[in-house]
mmCIF file with all atom_site columns, C-alpha atoms in Angstrom:
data_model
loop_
_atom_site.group_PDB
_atom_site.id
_atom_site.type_symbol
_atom_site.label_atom_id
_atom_site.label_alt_id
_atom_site.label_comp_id
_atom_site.label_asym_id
_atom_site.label_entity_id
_atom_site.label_seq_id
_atom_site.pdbx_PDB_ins_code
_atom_site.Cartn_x
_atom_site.Cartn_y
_atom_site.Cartn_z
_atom_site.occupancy
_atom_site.B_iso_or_equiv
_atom_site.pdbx_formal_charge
_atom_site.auth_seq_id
_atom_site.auth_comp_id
_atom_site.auth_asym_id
_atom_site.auth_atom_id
_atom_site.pdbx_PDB_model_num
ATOM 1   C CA . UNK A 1 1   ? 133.453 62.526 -18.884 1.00 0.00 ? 1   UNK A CA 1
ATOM 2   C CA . UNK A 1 2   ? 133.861 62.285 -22.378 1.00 0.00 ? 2   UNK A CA 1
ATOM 3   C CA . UNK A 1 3   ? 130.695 60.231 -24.233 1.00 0.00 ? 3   UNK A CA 1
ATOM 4   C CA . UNK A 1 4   ? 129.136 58.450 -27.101 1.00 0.00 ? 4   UNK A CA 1
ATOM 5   C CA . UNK A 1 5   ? 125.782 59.793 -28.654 1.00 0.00 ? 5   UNK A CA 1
ATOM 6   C CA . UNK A 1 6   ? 123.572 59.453 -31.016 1.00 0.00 ? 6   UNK A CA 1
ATOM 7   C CA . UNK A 1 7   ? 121.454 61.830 -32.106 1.00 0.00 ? 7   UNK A CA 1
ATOM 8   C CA . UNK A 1 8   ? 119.395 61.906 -35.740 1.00 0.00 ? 8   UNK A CA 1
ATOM 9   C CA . UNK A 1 9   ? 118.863 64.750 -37.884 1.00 0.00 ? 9   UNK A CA 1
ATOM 10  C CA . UNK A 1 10  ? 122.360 66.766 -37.081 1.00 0.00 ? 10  UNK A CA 1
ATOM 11  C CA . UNK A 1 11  ? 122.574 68.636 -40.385 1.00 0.00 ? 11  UNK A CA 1
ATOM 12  C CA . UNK A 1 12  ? 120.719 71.636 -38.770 1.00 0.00 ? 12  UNK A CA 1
ATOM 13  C CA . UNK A 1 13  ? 118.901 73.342 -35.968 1.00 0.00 ? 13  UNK A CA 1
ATOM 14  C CA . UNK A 1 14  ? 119.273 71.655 -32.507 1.00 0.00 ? 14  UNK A CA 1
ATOM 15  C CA . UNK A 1 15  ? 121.041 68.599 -34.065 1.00 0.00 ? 15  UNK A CA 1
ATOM 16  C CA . UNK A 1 16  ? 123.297 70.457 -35.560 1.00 0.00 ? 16  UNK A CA 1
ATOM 17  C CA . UNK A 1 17  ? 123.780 72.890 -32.781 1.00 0.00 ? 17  UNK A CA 1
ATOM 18  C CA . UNK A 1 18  ? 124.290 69.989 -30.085 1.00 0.00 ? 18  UNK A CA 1
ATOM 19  C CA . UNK A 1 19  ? 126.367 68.098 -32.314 1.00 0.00 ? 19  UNK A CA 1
ATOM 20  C CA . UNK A 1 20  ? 128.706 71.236 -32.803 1.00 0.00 ? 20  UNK A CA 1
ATOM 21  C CA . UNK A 1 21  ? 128.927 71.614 -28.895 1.00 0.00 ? 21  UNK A CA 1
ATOM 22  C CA . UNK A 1 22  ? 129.471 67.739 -27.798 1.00 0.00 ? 22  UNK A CA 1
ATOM 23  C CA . UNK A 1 23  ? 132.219 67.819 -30.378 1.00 0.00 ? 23  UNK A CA 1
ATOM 24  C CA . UNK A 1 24  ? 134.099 70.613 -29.104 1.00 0.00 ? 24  UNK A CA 1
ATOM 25  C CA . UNK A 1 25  ? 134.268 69.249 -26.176 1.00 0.00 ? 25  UNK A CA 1
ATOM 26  C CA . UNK A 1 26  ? 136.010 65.969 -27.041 1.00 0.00 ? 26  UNK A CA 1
ATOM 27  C CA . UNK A 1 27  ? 132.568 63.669 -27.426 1.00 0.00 ? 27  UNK A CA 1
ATOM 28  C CA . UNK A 1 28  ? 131.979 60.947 -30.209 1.00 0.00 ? 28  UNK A CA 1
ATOM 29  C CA . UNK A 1 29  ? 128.917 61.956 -31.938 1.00 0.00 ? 29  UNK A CA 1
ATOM 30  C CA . UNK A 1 30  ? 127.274 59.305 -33.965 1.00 0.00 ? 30  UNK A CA 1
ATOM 31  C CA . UNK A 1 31  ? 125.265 61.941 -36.247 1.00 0.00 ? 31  UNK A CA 1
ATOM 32  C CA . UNK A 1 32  ? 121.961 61.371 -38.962 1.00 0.00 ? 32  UNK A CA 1
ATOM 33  C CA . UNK A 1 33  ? 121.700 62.847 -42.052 1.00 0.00 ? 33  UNK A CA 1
ATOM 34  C CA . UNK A 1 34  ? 119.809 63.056 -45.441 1.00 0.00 ? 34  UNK A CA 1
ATOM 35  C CA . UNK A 1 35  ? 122.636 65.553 -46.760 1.00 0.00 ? 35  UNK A CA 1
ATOM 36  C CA . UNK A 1 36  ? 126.193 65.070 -45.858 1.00 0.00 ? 36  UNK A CA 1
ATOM 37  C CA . UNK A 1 37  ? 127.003 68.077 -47.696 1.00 0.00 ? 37  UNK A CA 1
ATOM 38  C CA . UNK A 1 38  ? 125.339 69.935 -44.594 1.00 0.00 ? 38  UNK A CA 1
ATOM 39  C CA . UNK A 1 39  ? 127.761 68.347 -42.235 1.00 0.00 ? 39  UNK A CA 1
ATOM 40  C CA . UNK A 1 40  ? 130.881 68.928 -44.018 1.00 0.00 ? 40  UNK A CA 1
ATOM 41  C CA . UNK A 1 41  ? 132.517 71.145 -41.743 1.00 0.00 ? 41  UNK A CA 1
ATOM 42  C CA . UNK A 1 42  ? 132.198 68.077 -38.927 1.00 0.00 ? 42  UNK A CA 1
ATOM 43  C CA . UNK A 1 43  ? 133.195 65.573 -41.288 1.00 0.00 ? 43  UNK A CA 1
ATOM 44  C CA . UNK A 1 44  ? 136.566 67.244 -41.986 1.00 0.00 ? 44  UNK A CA 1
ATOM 45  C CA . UNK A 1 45  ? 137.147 68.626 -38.446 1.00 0.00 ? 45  UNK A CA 1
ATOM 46  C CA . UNK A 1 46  ? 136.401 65.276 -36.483 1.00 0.00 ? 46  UNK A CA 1
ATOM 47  C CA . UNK A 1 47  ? 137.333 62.381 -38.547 1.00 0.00 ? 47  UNK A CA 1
ATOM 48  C CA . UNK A 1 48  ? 137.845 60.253 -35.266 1.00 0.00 ? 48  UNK A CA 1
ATOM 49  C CA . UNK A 1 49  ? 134.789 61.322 -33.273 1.00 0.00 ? 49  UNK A CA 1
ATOM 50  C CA . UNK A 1 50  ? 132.050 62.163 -35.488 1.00 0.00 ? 50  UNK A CA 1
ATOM 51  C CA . UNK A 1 51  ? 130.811 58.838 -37.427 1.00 0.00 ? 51  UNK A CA 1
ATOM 52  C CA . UNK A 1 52  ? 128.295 60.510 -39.908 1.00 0.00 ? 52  UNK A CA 1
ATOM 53  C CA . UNK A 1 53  ? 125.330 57.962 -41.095 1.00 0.00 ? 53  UNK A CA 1
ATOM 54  C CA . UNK A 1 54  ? 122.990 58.735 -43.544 1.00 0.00 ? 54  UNK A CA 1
ATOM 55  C CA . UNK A 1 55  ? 119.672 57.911 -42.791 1.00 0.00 ? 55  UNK A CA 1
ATOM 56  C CA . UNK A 1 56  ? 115.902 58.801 -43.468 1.00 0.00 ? 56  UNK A CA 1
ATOM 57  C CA . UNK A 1 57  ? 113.744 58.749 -40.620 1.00 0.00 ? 57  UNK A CA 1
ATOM 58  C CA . UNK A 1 58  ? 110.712 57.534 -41.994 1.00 0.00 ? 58  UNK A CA 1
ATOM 59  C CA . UNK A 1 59  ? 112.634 53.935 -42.952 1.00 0.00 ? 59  UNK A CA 1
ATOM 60  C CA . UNK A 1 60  ? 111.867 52.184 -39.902 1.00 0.00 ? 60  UNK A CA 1
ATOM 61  C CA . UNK A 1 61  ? 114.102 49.536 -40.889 1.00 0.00 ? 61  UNK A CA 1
ATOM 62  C CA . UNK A 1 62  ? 117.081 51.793 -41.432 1.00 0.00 ? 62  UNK A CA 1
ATOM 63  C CA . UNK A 1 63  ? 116.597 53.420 -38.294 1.00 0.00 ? 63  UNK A CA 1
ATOM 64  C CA . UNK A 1 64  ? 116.813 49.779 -36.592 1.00 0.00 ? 64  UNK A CA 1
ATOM 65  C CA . UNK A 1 65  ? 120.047 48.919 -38.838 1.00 0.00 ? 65  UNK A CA 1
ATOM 66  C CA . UNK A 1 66  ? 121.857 52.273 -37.856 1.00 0.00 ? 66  UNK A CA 1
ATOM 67  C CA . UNK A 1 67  ? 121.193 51.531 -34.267 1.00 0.00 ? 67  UNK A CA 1
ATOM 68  C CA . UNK A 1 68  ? 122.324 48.285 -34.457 1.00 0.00 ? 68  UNK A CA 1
ATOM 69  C CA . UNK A 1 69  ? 125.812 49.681 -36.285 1.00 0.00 ? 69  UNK A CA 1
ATOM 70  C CA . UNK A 1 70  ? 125.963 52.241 -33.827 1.00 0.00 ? 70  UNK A CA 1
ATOM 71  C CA . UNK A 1 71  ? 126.098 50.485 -31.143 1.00 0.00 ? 71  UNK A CA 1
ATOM 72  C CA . UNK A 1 72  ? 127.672 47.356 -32.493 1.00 0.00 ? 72  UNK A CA 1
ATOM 73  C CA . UNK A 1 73  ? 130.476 49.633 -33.943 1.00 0.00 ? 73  UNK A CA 1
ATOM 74  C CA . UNK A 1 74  ? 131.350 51.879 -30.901 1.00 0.00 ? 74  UNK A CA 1
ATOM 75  C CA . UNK A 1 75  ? 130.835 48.897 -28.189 1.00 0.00 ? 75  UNK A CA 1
ATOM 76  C CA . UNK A 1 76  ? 128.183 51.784 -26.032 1.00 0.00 ? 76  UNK A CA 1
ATOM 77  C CA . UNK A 1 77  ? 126.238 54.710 -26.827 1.00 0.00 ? 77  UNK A CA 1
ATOM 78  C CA . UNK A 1 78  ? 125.689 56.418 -23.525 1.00 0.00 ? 78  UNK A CA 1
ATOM 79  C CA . UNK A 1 79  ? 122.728 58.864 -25.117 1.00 0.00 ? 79  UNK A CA 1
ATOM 80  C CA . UNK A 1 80  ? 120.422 58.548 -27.993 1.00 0.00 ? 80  UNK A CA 1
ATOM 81  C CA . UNK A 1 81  ? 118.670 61.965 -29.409 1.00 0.00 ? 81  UNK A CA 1
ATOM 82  C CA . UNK A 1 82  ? 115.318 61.347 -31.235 1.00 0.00 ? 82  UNK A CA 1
ATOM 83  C CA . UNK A 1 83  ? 115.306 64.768 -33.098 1.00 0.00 ? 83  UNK A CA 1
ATOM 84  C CA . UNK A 1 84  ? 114.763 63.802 -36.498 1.00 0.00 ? 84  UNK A CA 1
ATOM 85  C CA . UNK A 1 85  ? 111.415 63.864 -37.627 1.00 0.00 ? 85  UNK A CA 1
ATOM 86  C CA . UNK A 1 86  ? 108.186 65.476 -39.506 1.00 0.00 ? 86  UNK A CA 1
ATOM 87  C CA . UNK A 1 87  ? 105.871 66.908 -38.708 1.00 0.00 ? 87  UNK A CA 1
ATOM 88  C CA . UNK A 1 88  ? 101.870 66.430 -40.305 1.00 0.00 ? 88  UNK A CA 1
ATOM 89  C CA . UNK A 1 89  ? 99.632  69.173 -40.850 1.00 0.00 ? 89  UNK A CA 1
ATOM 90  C CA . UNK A 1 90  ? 96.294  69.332 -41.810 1.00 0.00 ? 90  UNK A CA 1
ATOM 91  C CA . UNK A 1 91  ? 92.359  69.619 -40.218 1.00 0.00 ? 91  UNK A CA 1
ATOM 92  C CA . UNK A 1 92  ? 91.320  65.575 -39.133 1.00 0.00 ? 92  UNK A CA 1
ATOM 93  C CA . UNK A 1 93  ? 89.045  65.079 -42.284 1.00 0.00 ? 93  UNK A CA 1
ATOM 94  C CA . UNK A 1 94  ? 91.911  66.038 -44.595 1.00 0.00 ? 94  UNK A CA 1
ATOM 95  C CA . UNK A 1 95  ? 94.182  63.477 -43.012 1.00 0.00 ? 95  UNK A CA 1
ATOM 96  C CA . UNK A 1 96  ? 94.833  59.547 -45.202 1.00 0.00 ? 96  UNK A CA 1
ATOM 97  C CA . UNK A 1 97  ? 95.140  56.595 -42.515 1.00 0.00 ? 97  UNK A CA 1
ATOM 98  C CA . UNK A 1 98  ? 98.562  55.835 -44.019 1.00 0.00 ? 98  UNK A CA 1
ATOM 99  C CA . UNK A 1 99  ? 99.957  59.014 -43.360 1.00 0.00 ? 99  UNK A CA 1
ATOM 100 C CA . UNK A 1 100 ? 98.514  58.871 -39.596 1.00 0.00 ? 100 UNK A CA 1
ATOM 101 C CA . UNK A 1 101 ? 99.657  55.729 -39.574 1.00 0.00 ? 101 UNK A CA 1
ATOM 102 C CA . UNK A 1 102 ? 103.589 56.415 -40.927 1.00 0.00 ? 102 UNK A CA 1
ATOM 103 C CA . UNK A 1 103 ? 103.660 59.551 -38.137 1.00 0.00 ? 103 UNK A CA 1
ATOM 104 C CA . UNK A 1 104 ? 103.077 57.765 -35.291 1.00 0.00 ? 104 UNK A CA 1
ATOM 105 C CA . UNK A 1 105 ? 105.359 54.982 -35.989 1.00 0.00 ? 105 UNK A CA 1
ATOM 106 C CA . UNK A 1 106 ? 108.193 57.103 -37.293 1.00 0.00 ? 106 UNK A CA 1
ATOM 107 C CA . UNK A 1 107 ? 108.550 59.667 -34.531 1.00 0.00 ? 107 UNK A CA 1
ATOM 108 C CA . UNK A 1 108 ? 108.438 56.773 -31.935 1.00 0.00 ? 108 UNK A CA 1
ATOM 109 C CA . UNK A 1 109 ? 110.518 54.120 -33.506 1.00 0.00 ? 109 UNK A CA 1
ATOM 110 C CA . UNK A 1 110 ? 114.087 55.207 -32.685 1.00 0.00 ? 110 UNK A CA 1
ATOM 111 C CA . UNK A 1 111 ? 113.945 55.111 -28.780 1.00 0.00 ? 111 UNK A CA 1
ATOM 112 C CA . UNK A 1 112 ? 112.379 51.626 -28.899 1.00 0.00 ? 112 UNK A CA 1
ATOM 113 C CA . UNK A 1 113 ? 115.054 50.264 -31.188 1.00 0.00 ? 113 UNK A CA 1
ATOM 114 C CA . UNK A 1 114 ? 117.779 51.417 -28.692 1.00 0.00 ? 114 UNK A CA 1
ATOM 115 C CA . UNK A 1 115 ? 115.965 50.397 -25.226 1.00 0.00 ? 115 UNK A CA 1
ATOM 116 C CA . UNK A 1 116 ? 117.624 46.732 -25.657 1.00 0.00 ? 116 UNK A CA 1
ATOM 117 C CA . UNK A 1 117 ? 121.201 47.545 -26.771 1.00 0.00 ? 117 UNK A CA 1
ATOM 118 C CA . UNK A 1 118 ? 121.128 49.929 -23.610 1.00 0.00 ? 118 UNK A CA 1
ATOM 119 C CA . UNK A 1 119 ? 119.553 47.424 -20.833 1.00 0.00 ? 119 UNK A CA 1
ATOM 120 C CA . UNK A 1 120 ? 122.593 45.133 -22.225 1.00 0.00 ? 120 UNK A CA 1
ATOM 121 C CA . UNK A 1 121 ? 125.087 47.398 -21.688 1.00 0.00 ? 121 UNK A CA 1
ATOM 122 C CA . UNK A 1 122 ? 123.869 48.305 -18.100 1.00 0.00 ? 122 UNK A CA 1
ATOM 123 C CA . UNK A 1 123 ? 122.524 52.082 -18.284 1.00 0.00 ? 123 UNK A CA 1
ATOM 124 C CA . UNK A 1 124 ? 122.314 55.477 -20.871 1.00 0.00 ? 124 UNK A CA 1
ATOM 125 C CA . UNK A 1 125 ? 120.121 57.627 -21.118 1.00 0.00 ? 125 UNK A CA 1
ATOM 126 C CA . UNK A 1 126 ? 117.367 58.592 -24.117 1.00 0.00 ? 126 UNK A CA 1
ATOM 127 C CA . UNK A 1 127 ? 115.954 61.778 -25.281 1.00 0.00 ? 127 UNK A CA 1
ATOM 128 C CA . UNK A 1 128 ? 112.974 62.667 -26.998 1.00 0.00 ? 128 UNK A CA 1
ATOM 129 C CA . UNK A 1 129 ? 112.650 66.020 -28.797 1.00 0.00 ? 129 UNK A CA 1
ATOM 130 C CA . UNK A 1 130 ? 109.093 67.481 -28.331 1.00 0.00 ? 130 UNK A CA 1
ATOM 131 C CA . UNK A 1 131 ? 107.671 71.038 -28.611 1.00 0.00 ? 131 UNK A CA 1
ATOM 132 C CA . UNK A 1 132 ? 105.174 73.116 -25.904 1.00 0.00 ? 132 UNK A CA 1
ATOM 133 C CA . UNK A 1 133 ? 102.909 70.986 -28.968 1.00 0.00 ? 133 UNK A CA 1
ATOM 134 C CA . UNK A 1 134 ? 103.115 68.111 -26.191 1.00 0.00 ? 134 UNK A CA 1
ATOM 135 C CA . UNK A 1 135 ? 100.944 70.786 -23.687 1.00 0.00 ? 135 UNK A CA 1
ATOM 136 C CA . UNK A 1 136 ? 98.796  72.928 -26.358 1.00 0.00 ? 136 UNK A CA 1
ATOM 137 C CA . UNK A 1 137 ? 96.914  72.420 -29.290 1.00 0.00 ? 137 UNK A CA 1
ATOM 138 C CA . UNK A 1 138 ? 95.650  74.347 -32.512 1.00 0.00 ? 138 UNK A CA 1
ATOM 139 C CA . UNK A 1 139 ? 93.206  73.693 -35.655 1.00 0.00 ? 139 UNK A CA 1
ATOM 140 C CA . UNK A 1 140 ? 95.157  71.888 -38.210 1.00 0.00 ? 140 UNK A CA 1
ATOM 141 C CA . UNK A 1 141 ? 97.481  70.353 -36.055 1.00 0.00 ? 141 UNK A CA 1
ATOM 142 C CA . UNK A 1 142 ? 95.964  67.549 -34.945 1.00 0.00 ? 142 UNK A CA 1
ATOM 143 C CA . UNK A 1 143 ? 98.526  64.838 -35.692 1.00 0.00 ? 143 UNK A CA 1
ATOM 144 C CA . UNK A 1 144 ? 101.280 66.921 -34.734 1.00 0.00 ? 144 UNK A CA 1
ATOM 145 C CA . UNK A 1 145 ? 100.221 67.520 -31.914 1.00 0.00 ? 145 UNK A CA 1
ATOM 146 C CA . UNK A 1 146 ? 98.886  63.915 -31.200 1.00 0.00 ? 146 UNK A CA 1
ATOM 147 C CA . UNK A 1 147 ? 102.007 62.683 -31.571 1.00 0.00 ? 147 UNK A CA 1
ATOM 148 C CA . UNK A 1 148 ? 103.636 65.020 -29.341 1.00 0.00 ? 148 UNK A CA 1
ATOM 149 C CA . UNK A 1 149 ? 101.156 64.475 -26.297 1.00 0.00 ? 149 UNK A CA 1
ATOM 150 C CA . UNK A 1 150 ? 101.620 61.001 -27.465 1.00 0.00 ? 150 UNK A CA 1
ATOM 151 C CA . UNK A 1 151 ? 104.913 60.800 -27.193 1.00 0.00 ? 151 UNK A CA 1
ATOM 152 C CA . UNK A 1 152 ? 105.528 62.399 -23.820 1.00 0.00 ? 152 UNK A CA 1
ATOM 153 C CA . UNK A 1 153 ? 103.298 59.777 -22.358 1.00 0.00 ? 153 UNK A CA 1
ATOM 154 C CA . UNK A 1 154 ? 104.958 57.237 -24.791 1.00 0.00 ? 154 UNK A CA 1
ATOM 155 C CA . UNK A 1 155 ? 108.302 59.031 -22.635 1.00 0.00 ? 155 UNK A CA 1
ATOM 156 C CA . UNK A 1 156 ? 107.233 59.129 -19.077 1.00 0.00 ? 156 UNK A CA 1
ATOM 157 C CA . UNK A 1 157 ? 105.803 54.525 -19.430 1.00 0.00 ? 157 UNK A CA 1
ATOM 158 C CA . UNK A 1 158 ? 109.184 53.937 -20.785 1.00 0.00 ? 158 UNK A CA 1
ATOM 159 C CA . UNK A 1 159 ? 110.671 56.090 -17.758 1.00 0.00 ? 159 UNK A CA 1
ATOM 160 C CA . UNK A 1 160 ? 109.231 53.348 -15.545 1.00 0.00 ? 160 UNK A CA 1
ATOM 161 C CA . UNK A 1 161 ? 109.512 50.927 -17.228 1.00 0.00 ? 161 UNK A CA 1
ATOM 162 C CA . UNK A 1 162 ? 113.509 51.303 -17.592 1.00 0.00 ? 162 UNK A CA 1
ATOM 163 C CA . UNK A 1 163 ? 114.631 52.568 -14.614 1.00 0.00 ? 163 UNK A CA 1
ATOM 164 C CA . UNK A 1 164 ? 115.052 49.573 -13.495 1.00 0.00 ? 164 UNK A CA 1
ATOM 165 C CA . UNK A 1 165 ? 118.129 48.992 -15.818 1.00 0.00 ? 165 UNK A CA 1
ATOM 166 C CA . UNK A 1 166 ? 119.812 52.396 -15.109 1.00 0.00 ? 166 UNK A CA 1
ATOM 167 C CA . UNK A 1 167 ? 118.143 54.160 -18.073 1.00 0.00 ? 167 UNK A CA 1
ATOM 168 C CA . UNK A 1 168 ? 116.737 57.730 -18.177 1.00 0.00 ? 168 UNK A CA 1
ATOM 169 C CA . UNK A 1 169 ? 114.278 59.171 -19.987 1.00 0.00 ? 169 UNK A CA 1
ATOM 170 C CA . UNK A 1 170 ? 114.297 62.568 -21.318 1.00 0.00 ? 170 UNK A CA 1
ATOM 171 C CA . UNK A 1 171 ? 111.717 64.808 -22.703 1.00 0.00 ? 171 UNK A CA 1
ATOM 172 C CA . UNK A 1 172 ? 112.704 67.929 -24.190 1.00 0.00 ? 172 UNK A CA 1
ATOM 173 C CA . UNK A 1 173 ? 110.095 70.749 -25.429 1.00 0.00 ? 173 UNK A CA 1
ATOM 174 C CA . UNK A 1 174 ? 111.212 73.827 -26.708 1.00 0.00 ? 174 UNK A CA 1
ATOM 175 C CA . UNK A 1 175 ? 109.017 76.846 -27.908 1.00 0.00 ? 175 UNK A CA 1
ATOM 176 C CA . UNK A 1 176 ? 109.628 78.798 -30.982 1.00 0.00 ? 176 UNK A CA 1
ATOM 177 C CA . UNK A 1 177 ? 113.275 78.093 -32.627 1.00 0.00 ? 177 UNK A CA 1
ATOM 178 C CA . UNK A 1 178 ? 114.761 79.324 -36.002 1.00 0.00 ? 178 UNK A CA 1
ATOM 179 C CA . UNK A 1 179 ? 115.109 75.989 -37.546 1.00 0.00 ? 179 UNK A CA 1
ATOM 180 C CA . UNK A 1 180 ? 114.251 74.443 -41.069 1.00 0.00 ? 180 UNK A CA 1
ATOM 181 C CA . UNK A 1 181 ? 111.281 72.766 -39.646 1.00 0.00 ? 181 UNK A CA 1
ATOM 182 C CA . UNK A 1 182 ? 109.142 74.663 -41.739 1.00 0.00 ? 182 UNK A CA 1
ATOM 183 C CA . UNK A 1 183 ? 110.991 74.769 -44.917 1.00 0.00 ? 183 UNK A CA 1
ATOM 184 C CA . UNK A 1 184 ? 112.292 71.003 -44.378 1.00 0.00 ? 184 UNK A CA 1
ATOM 185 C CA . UNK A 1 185 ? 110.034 68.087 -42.773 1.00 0.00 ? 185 UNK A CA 1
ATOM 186 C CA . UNK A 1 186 ? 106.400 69.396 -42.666 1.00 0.00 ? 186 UNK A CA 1
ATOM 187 C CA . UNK A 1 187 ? 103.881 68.000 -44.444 1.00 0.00 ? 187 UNK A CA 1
ATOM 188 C CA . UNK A 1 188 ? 100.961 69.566 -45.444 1.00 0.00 ? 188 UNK A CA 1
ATOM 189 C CA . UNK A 1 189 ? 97.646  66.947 -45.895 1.00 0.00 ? 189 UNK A CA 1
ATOM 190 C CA . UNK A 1 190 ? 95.352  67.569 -48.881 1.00 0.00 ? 190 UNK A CA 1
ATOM 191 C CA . UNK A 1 191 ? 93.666  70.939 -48.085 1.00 0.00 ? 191 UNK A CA 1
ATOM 192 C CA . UNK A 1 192 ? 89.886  71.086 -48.537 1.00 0.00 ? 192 UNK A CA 1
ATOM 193 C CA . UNK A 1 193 ? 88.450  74.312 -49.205 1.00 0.00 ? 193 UNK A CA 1
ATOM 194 C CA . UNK A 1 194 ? 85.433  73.630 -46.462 1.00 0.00 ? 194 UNK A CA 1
ATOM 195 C CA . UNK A 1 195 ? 88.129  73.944 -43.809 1.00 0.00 ? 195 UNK A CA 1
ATOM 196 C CA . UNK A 1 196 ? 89.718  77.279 -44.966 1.00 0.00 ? 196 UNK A CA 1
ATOM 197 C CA . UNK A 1 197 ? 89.446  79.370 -41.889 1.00 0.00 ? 197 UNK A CA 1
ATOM 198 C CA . UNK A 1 198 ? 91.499  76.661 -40.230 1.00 0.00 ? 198 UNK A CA 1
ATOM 199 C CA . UNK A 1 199 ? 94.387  76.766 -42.202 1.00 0.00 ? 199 UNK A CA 1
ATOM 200 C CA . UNK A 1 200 ? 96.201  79.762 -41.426 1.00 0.00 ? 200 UNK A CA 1
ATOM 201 C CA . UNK A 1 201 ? 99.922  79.330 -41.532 1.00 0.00 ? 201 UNK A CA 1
ATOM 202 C CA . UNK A 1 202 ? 99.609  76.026 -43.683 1.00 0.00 ? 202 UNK A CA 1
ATOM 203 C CA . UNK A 1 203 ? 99.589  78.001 -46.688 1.00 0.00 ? 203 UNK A CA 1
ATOM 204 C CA . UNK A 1 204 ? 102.727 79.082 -45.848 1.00 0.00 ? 204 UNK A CA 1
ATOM 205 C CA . UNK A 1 205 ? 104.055 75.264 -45.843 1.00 0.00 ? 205 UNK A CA 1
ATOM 206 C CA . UNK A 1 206 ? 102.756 74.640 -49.228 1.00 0.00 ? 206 UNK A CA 1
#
């Protein structure tokens, strides 16, 4: 059966590559981006089935707007993706409280914005994009990782908590992928020399 979704970040790696699939086979894909240029090809191919939005994650109050449009616009969304997002790197002391403090709430802000269009509507089902991050941990990952463990036990309250109005829950954690993670949403903390034997790859983010 043929389904409405929305799913952030869909202008590359498994946004893009889940976007490409669900429209091929005859979906409506309500699709995030911070580059529309990236999404041409879907743009021009699916005028009536994808609706492209443009939209940066870290705006909490843009996130709750293009829910609101999304669902207001459509009349249901049967599935919304949480797979935009960044990632913060850095050892704990080299970490601001504002930037803790934006991580948390961005990576966890979409599914909570959709949990009362959906109990209106009478069911869907949400998905949370994690990483094997959620079940292991490294130096200089701390928030990353924090808010991947967090976030799977953010996942499996809400489970409970919505079942109860025909809503699943989700949580997907892939291992290594060729995406532009890297290259695209990490951020790198201020690095302090004391914790150099720590930092490893993050001088490859920089």
């Amino acid at each position: 059966m043929k389904k409405v979704w929305l799913i952030t970040g869909v202008s590359s790696g498994f946004g893009y590559e889940m976007t490409k699939q669900l429209l091929e086979k005859g979906n409506t894909v309500i699709g995030t981006v911070r580059n529309t240029e990236k999404v041409k090809e879907f743009i021009e191919k699916y005028p009536d089935t994808f609706d492209c939005r443009f939209l940066d994650v870290t705006d909490g109050k843009a996130v709750e707007q293009t829910v609101q449009d999304s669902f207001e616009k459509h009349g249901k969304v049967d599935v919304v993706v949480s797979n935009a997002g960044y990632g913060l790197f850095g050892c704990v002391e080299e970490l601001k409280d504002e930037e803790i403090q934006h991580i948390v709430a961005t990576n966890l802000i979409l599914l909570k914005t959709a949990v009362p269009y959906m109990r209106k509507q009478g069911g869907g089902r949400l998905i949370q994009m994690s990483s094997y991050g959620g079940q292991v941990a490294y130096a200089a990952n701390s928030m990353y990782h924090a808010t991947k463990f967090g976030m799977e036990g953010f996942c499996e309250a809400l489970a409970q908590e919505v079942a109860q109005f025909s809503i699943g829950v989700t949580v997907v954690e892939p291992g290594g992928a060729r995406t532009e993670f890297r290259y695209g949403s990490a951020k790198v903390a201020k690095l302090m020399p004391e914790y150099e034997n720590c930092h490893g790859f993050l001088n490859m983010l920089n």
